[in-house]
Short mmCIF file of N, CA and C in Angstrom, two decimals:
data_model
loop_
_atom_site.label_atom_id
_atom_site.label_comp_id
_atom_site.label_asym_id
_atom_site.label_seq_id
_atom_site.Cartn_x
_atom_site.Cartn_y
_atom_site.Cartn_z
N MET A 732 -48.78 -22.50 -79.35
CA MET A 732 -47.76 -23.19 -78.65
C MET A 732 -46.53 -22.78 -79.53
N ALA A 733 -45.49 -22.18 -78.81
CA ALA A 733 -44.21 -21.76 -79.56
C ALA A 733 -43.15 -22.77 -79.25
N LEU A 734 -42.29 -22.93 -80.24
CA LEU A 734 -41.17 -23.89 -79.97
C LEU A 734 -39.99 -23.00 -80.37
N ALA A 735 -39.11 -22.83 -79.36
CA ALA A 735 -37.81 -22.07 -79.60
C ALA A 735 -36.68 -23.01 -79.65
N LEU A 736 -35.88 -22.72 -80.75
CA LEU A 736 -34.66 -23.39 -80.82
C LEU A 736 -33.53 -22.55 -80.88
N GLY A 737 -32.72 -22.82 -79.96
CA GLY A 737 -31.50 -21.98 -79.71
C GLY A 737 -30.15 -22.46 -80.44
N GLY A 738 -29.27 -21.54 -80.59
CA GLY A 738 -27.92 -21.95 -81.45
C GLY A 738 -28.06 -21.95 -82.90
N CYS A 739 -29.09 -21.55 -83.54
CA CYS A 739 -29.28 -21.60 -84.94
C CYS A 739 -29.01 -20.27 -85.59
N ALA A 740 -27.89 -19.85 -85.33
CA ALA A 740 -27.48 -18.47 -86.03
C ALA A 740 -27.46 -18.61 -87.52
N GLY A 741 -28.15 -17.90 -88.27
CA GLY A 741 -28.21 -17.80 -89.67
C GLY A 741 -28.58 -18.99 -90.34
N GLY A 742 -29.02 -20.13 -89.80
CA GLY A 742 -29.46 -21.30 -90.19
C GLY A 742 -28.39 -22.20 -90.96
N THR A 743 -27.12 -21.99 -90.43
CA THR A 743 -26.02 -22.77 -91.18
C THR A 743 -25.62 -23.90 -90.08
N GLU A 744 -25.31 -24.97 -90.57
CA GLU A 744 -24.81 -25.89 -89.68
C GLU A 744 -23.33 -26.17 -89.77
N PRO A 745 -22.63 -26.55 -88.86
CA PRO A 745 -21.18 -26.87 -89.02
C PRO A 745 -21.06 -28.07 -90.05
N SER A 746 -20.12 -28.07 -90.93
CA SER A 746 -19.90 -29.07 -91.65
C SER A 746 -18.74 -30.11 -91.15
N PRO A 747 -19.12 -31.39 -91.36
CA PRO A 747 -18.28 -32.28 -90.75
C PRO A 747 -16.75 -32.13 -91.46
N THR A 748 -15.76 -32.43 -90.52
CA THR A 748 -14.49 -32.33 -90.91
C THR A 748 -13.97 -33.82 -91.53
N VAL A 749 -13.56 -33.65 -92.82
CA VAL A 749 -13.18 -34.68 -93.49
C VAL A 749 -11.73 -35.18 -93.24
N GLY A 750 -11.32 -36.44 -93.06
CA GLY A 750 -10.07 -36.93 -93.20
C GLY A 750 -9.50 -36.89 -91.79
N THR A 751 -10.22 -36.61 -90.65
CA THR A 751 -9.63 -36.61 -89.38
C THR A 751 -10.44 -37.83 -88.42
N GLU A 752 -9.58 -38.22 -87.52
CA GLU A 752 -9.98 -39.43 -86.71
C GLU A 752 -10.49 -38.68 -85.43
N PRO A 753 -11.37 -39.20 -84.75
CA PRO A 753 -11.70 -38.84 -83.35
C PRO A 753 -10.39 -39.08 -82.34
N ALA A 754 -10.30 -38.15 -81.44
CA ALA A 754 -9.30 -38.25 -80.50
C ALA A 754 -9.27 -39.49 -79.77
N SER A 755 -10.45 -40.22 -79.55
CA SER A 755 -10.64 -41.32 -78.64
C SER A 755 -10.27 -42.54 -79.19
N THR A 756 -9.76 -42.78 -80.48
CA THR A 756 -9.31 -43.87 -81.07
C THR A 756 -8.15 -44.43 -80.28
N SER A 757 -7.99 -45.70 -80.34
CA SER A 757 -6.98 -46.44 -79.74
C SER A 757 -6.29 -47.48 -80.64
N SER A 758 -5.02 -47.60 -80.75
CA SER A 758 -4.34 -48.78 -81.65
C SER A 758 -4.45 -49.98 -80.82
N ALA A 759 -4.17 -51.11 -81.48
CA ALA A 759 -4.10 -52.42 -81.04
C ALA A 759 -2.65 -52.58 -80.25
N THR A 760 -1.69 -51.87 -80.78
CA THR A 760 -0.41 -51.96 -80.08
C THR A 760 -0.21 -50.73 -79.44
N PRO A 761 0.43 -50.88 -78.20
CA PRO A 761 0.60 -49.58 -77.29
C PRO A 761 1.81 -48.83 -78.13
N ALA A 762 1.74 -47.56 -77.99
CA ALA A 762 2.74 -46.62 -78.68
C ALA A 762 4.09 -47.00 -78.02
N PRO A 763 5.17 -47.08 -78.62
CA PRO A 763 6.47 -47.25 -77.98
C PRO A 763 6.81 -45.93 -77.13
N THR A 764 7.57 -46.13 -76.15
CA THR A 764 8.06 -44.98 -75.36
C THR A 764 9.33 -44.44 -75.93
N SER A 765 9.93 -43.47 -75.23
CA SER A 765 11.26 -42.91 -75.83
C SER A 765 12.32 -43.82 -75.87
N GLY A 766 12.30 -45.03 -75.19
CA GLY A 766 13.33 -45.92 -75.34
C GLY A 766 13.15 -46.99 -76.39
N GLY A 767 12.07 -46.85 -77.13
CA GLY A 767 11.64 -47.75 -78.24
C GLY A 767 10.99 -49.01 -77.68
N GLU A 768 10.84 -49.11 -76.42
CA GLU A 768 10.13 -50.40 -75.70
C GLU A 768 8.54 -49.94 -75.75
N PRO A 769 7.74 -50.97 -75.85
CA PRO A 769 6.26 -50.52 -75.62
C PRO A 769 6.07 -50.26 -74.15
N PRO A 770 5.12 -49.54 -73.61
CA PRO A 770 5.04 -49.17 -72.30
C PRO A 770 4.53 -50.57 -71.57
N VAL A 771 4.68 -50.65 -70.36
CA VAL A 771 4.56 -51.96 -69.58
C VAL A 771 2.88 -51.77 -69.20
N THR A 772 2.10 -52.89 -69.58
CA THR A 772 0.72 -52.95 -69.28
C THR A 772 0.74 -53.85 -68.11
N SER A 773 -0.26 -53.32 -67.23
CA SER A 773 -0.48 -54.38 -65.95
C SER A 773 -1.45 -55.40 -66.22
N ALA A 774 -1.18 -56.65 -65.93
CA ALA A 774 -1.93 -57.75 -66.17
C ALA A 774 -3.17 -57.72 -65.10
N PRO A 775 -4.13 -58.33 -65.50
CA PRO A 775 -5.41 -58.32 -64.75
C PRO A 775 -5.19 -58.82 -63.44
N GLU A 776 -5.78 -58.43 -62.35
CA GLU A 776 -5.50 -58.78 -60.98
C GLU A 776 -6.09 -60.36 -61.07
N LEU A 777 -5.30 -61.21 -60.34
CA LEU A 777 -5.73 -62.79 -60.21
C LEU A 777 -6.05 -62.73 -58.78
N ILE A 778 -7.26 -63.72 -58.64
CA ILE A 778 -7.77 -63.89 -57.36
C ILE A 778 -7.63 -65.33 -57.05
N THR A 779 -7.28 -65.90 -55.87
CA THR A 779 -7.31 -67.19 -55.60
C THR A 779 -8.68 -67.74 -55.40
N VAL A 780 -9.20 -68.71 -55.82
CA VAL A 780 -10.63 -69.20 -55.63
C VAL A 780 -10.43 -69.88 -54.24
N PRO A 781 -11.47 -69.39 -53.36
CA PRO A 781 -11.51 -70.00 -52.18
C PRO A 781 -12.12 -71.49 -52.03
N ASP A 782 -11.79 -72.22 -51.03
CA ASP A 782 -12.43 -73.65 -50.91
C ASP A 782 -13.78 -73.41 -50.19
N VAL A 783 -14.90 -73.75 -50.75
CA VAL A 783 -16.10 -73.73 -50.12
C VAL A 783 -16.92 -74.88 -50.13
N SER A 784 -16.22 -76.08 -50.10
CA SER A 784 -16.75 -77.45 -50.17
C SER A 784 -17.30 -77.65 -48.94
N GLY A 785 -18.52 -78.25 -48.77
CA GLY A 785 -19.16 -78.49 -47.54
C GLY A 785 -19.80 -77.36 -46.94
N MET A 786 -19.67 -76.14 -47.31
CA MET A 786 -20.31 -74.90 -46.76
C MET A 786 -21.69 -74.80 -47.04
N ASN A 787 -22.49 -74.11 -46.33
CA ASN A 787 -23.92 -73.72 -46.51
C ASN A 787 -23.78 -72.95 -47.78
N HIS A 788 -24.65 -73.15 -48.69
CA HIS A 788 -24.54 -72.35 -49.95
C HIS A 788 -24.57 -71.00 -49.79
N GLN A 789 -25.31 -70.29 -48.75
CA GLN A 789 -25.30 -68.88 -48.57
C GLN A 789 -23.88 -68.29 -48.30
N ASP A 790 -23.20 -69.07 -47.29
CA ASP A 790 -21.90 -68.82 -46.83
C ASP A 790 -20.87 -69.00 -47.81
N ALA A 791 -21.13 -69.95 -48.91
CA ALA A 791 -20.28 -70.02 -49.99
C ALA A 791 -20.13 -68.79 -50.88
N GLN A 792 -21.50 -68.44 -51.23
CA GLN A 792 -21.53 -67.16 -51.92
C GLN A 792 -20.88 -65.89 -51.45
N ASP A 793 -21.20 -65.80 -50.09
CA ASP A 793 -20.56 -64.75 -49.26
C ASP A 793 -19.10 -64.76 -49.27
N THR A 794 -18.56 -65.98 -49.17
CA THR A 794 -17.00 -66.12 -49.26
C THR A 794 -16.57 -65.87 -50.55
N MET A 795 -17.23 -66.21 -51.58
CA MET A 795 -16.66 -65.98 -52.94
C MET A 795 -16.65 -64.41 -53.17
N GLN A 796 -17.73 -63.78 -52.74
CA GLN A 796 -17.87 -62.31 -53.03
C GLN A 796 -16.82 -61.53 -52.26
N ALA A 797 -16.63 -62.05 -51.02
CA ALA A 797 -15.54 -61.46 -50.09
C ALA A 797 -14.18 -61.54 -50.80
N ALA A 798 -14.11 -62.56 -51.67
CA ALA A 798 -12.79 -62.80 -52.16
C ALA A 798 -12.72 -61.88 -53.53
N GLY A 799 -13.72 -61.25 -53.91
CA GLY A 799 -13.86 -60.38 -55.21
C GLY A 799 -14.43 -61.10 -56.29
N LEU A 800 -15.02 -62.20 -56.22
CA LEU A 800 -15.62 -62.97 -57.30
C LEU A 800 -17.15 -62.89 -57.18
N TYR A 801 -17.79 -62.32 -58.19
CA TYR A 801 -19.14 -61.98 -58.17
C TYR A 801 -19.77 -62.64 -59.26
N ASN A 802 -19.29 -63.15 -60.33
CA ASN A 802 -19.81 -63.80 -61.41
C ASN A 802 -20.11 -65.46 -61.19
N LEU A 803 -21.22 -65.52 -60.23
CA LEU A 803 -21.37 -66.80 -59.71
C LEU A 803 -22.58 -67.54 -60.20
N ARG A 804 -22.49 -68.79 -60.46
CA ARG A 804 -23.36 -69.64 -61.29
C ARG A 804 -23.79 -70.71 -60.14
N GLU A 805 -25.04 -71.05 -60.15
CA GLU A 805 -25.26 -72.22 -59.10
C GLU A 805 -26.06 -73.32 -59.89
N VAL A 806 -25.78 -74.56 -59.40
CA VAL A 806 -26.15 -75.76 -60.07
C VAL A 806 -26.79 -76.74 -59.07
N ASP A 807 -27.93 -77.40 -59.25
CA ASP A 807 -28.33 -78.39 -58.52
C ASP A 807 -27.52 -79.57 -58.65
N GLY A 808 -26.91 -80.06 -57.61
CA GLY A 808 -26.02 -81.22 -57.87
C GLY A 808 -26.70 -82.58 -58.06
N THR A 809 -27.94 -82.67 -57.85
CA THR A 809 -28.66 -83.97 -58.18
C THR A 809 -29.13 -84.09 -59.66
N GLY A 810 -28.89 -83.01 -60.39
CA GLY A 810 -29.20 -83.09 -61.76
C GLY A 810 -30.76 -82.90 -62.08
N ARG A 811 -31.47 -82.48 -61.01
CA ARG A 811 -32.91 -82.30 -61.36
C ARG A 811 -33.25 -80.84 -61.79
N GLY A 812 -32.16 -80.10 -61.93
CA GLY A 812 -32.42 -78.70 -62.50
C GLY A 812 -33.16 -77.87 -61.49
N ARG A 813 -33.25 -78.18 -60.09
CA ARG A 813 -33.98 -77.24 -59.36
C ARG A 813 -33.30 -75.91 -59.17
N MET A 814 -33.94 -74.76 -58.84
CA MET A 814 -33.44 -73.61 -58.63
C MET A 814 -33.04 -73.58 -57.15
N LEU A 815 -32.02 -72.92 -56.77
CA LEU A 815 -31.61 -72.94 -55.30
C LEU A 815 -32.16 -71.59 -54.89
N ILE A 816 -33.42 -71.64 -54.48
CA ILE A 816 -34.24 -70.48 -53.86
C ILE A 816 -33.85 -70.10 -52.53
N LEU A 817 -33.92 -70.98 -51.51
CA LEU A 817 -33.52 -70.56 -50.22
C LEU A 817 -32.12 -71.20 -50.02
N ASP A 818 -31.01 -70.34 -50.26
CA ASP A 818 -29.73 -70.68 -50.14
C ASP A 818 -29.13 -71.39 -49.04
N ARG A 819 -29.84 -71.01 -47.88
CA ARG A 819 -29.41 -71.59 -46.52
C ARG A 819 -29.97 -73.21 -46.43
N ASP A 820 -30.76 -73.51 -47.43
CA ASP A 820 -31.14 -74.94 -47.23
C ASP A 820 -30.42 -76.00 -48.19
N TRP A 821 -29.20 -75.39 -48.80
CA TRP A 821 -28.48 -76.07 -49.60
C TRP A 821 -27.05 -76.18 -49.11
N VAL A 822 -26.21 -77.19 -49.38
CA VAL A 822 -24.85 -77.52 -49.07
C VAL A 822 -24.05 -77.72 -50.23
N GLN A 823 -22.94 -77.12 -50.21
CA GLN A 823 -22.02 -77.14 -51.33
C GLN A 823 -21.27 -78.62 -51.46
N THR A 824 -21.53 -79.07 -52.79
CA THR A 824 -20.85 -80.33 -53.17
C THR A 824 -19.77 -80.40 -54.09
N GLY A 825 -19.58 -79.06 -54.71
CA GLY A 825 -18.46 -78.88 -55.76
C GLY A 825 -18.53 -77.58 -56.14
N GLN A 826 -17.13 -77.25 -56.79
CA GLN A 826 -17.08 -75.92 -57.35
C GLN A 826 -16.10 -76.02 -58.65
N THR A 827 -16.29 -75.15 -59.49
CA THR A 827 -15.56 -75.00 -60.69
C THR A 827 -15.39 -73.44 -60.97
N PRO A 828 -14.12 -73.04 -61.10
CA PRO A 828 -12.76 -73.84 -61.10
C PRO A 828 -12.55 -74.23 -59.57
N ALA A 829 -11.54 -75.20 -59.44
CA ALA A 829 -11.16 -75.81 -58.30
C ALA A 829 -10.64 -74.79 -57.33
N ALA A 830 -10.79 -75.00 -55.96
CA ALA A 830 -10.29 -74.17 -54.96
C ALA A 830 -8.58 -74.06 -55.16
N GLY A 831 -8.13 -72.89 -55.11
CA GLY A 831 -6.72 -72.47 -55.15
C GLY A 831 -6.28 -72.21 -56.43
N THR A 832 -7.20 -72.29 -57.50
CA THR A 832 -6.91 -71.82 -58.78
C THR A 832 -6.94 -70.15 -58.85
N LYS A 833 -6.08 -69.66 -59.71
CA LYS A 833 -5.83 -68.26 -59.80
C LYS A 833 -6.83 -67.95 -60.93
N VAL A 834 -7.75 -66.98 -60.78
CA VAL A 834 -8.75 -66.52 -61.76
C VAL A 834 -8.67 -64.97 -61.82
N THR A 835 -9.09 -64.55 -63.00
CA THR A 835 -9.51 -62.97 -63.09
C THR A 835 -10.85 -62.60 -62.38
N PRO A 836 -11.17 -61.44 -62.07
CA PRO A 836 -12.40 -61.15 -61.16
C PRO A 836 -13.57 -61.49 -61.89
N ASP A 837 -13.56 -61.48 -63.42
CA ASP A 837 -14.76 -61.78 -64.14
C ASP A 837 -15.13 -63.16 -64.31
N THR A 838 -14.20 -64.10 -63.94
CA THR A 838 -14.32 -65.60 -64.16
C THR A 838 -15.73 -66.02 -63.78
N VAL A 839 -16.29 -66.99 -64.33
CA VAL A 839 -17.55 -67.72 -63.95
C VAL A 839 -17.18 -68.75 -62.89
N ILE A 840 -17.69 -68.65 -61.67
CA ILE A 840 -17.60 -69.59 -60.72
C ILE A 840 -18.88 -70.42 -60.70
N THR A 841 -18.80 -71.72 -60.95
CA THR A 841 -19.94 -72.50 -60.60
C THR A 841 -20.00 -73.20 -59.34
N LEU A 842 -20.99 -72.95 -58.52
CA LEU A 842 -21.36 -73.61 -57.28
C LEU A 842 -22.33 -74.76 -57.38
N THR A 843 -21.91 -75.93 -56.99
CA THR A 843 -22.85 -77.10 -57.14
C THR A 843 -23.28 -77.49 -55.65
N ALA A 844 -24.43 -77.47 -55.57
CA ALA A 844 -25.11 -77.79 -54.25
C ALA A 844 -26.28 -78.79 -54.18
N ILE A 845 -26.54 -79.40 -53.08
CA ILE A 845 -27.62 -80.18 -53.00
C ILE A 845 -28.31 -79.80 -51.63
N LYS A 846 -29.75 -80.17 -51.62
CA LYS A 846 -30.35 -79.84 -50.52
C LYS A 846 -29.93 -80.68 -49.38
N TYR A 847 -30.05 -80.09 -48.09
CA TYR A 847 -29.68 -80.72 -46.96
C TYR A 847 -30.38 -82.17 -46.86
N SER A 848 -31.68 -82.07 -47.28
CA SER A 848 -32.63 -83.15 -47.19
C SER A 848 -32.35 -84.22 -48.27
N ASP A 849 -31.45 -83.98 -49.18
CA ASP A 849 -30.99 -84.95 -50.26
C ASP A 849 -29.88 -85.84 -49.79
N ARG A 850 -29.40 -85.57 -48.68
CA ARG A 850 -28.19 -86.34 -48.16
C ARG A 850 -28.47 -87.64 -47.79
#
């Protein structure tokens, strides 16, 4: 069995360059523009948290995702720690952050629900 290695002309390897930084480094402070002002950086997009109180849990999840919120956490509102397996069997009793709050898309949204049979 033969093993061929390409690109090894003369058995020399390129030596690393000393004292240079990779081109992809970035500084913590944006470089000033020609006017001496730092460039304007855009703030993260803010999303208004929808009100899903009283909704079926599946519909509440769909509503949050339609708004652009995907970091969803679900909690059994009875405190029994049950998993919300069949979302349509649960009704929303609370949410954090509150409806109307402006959040970034990566904010954790906690949806609290109870089974319809717990009412």
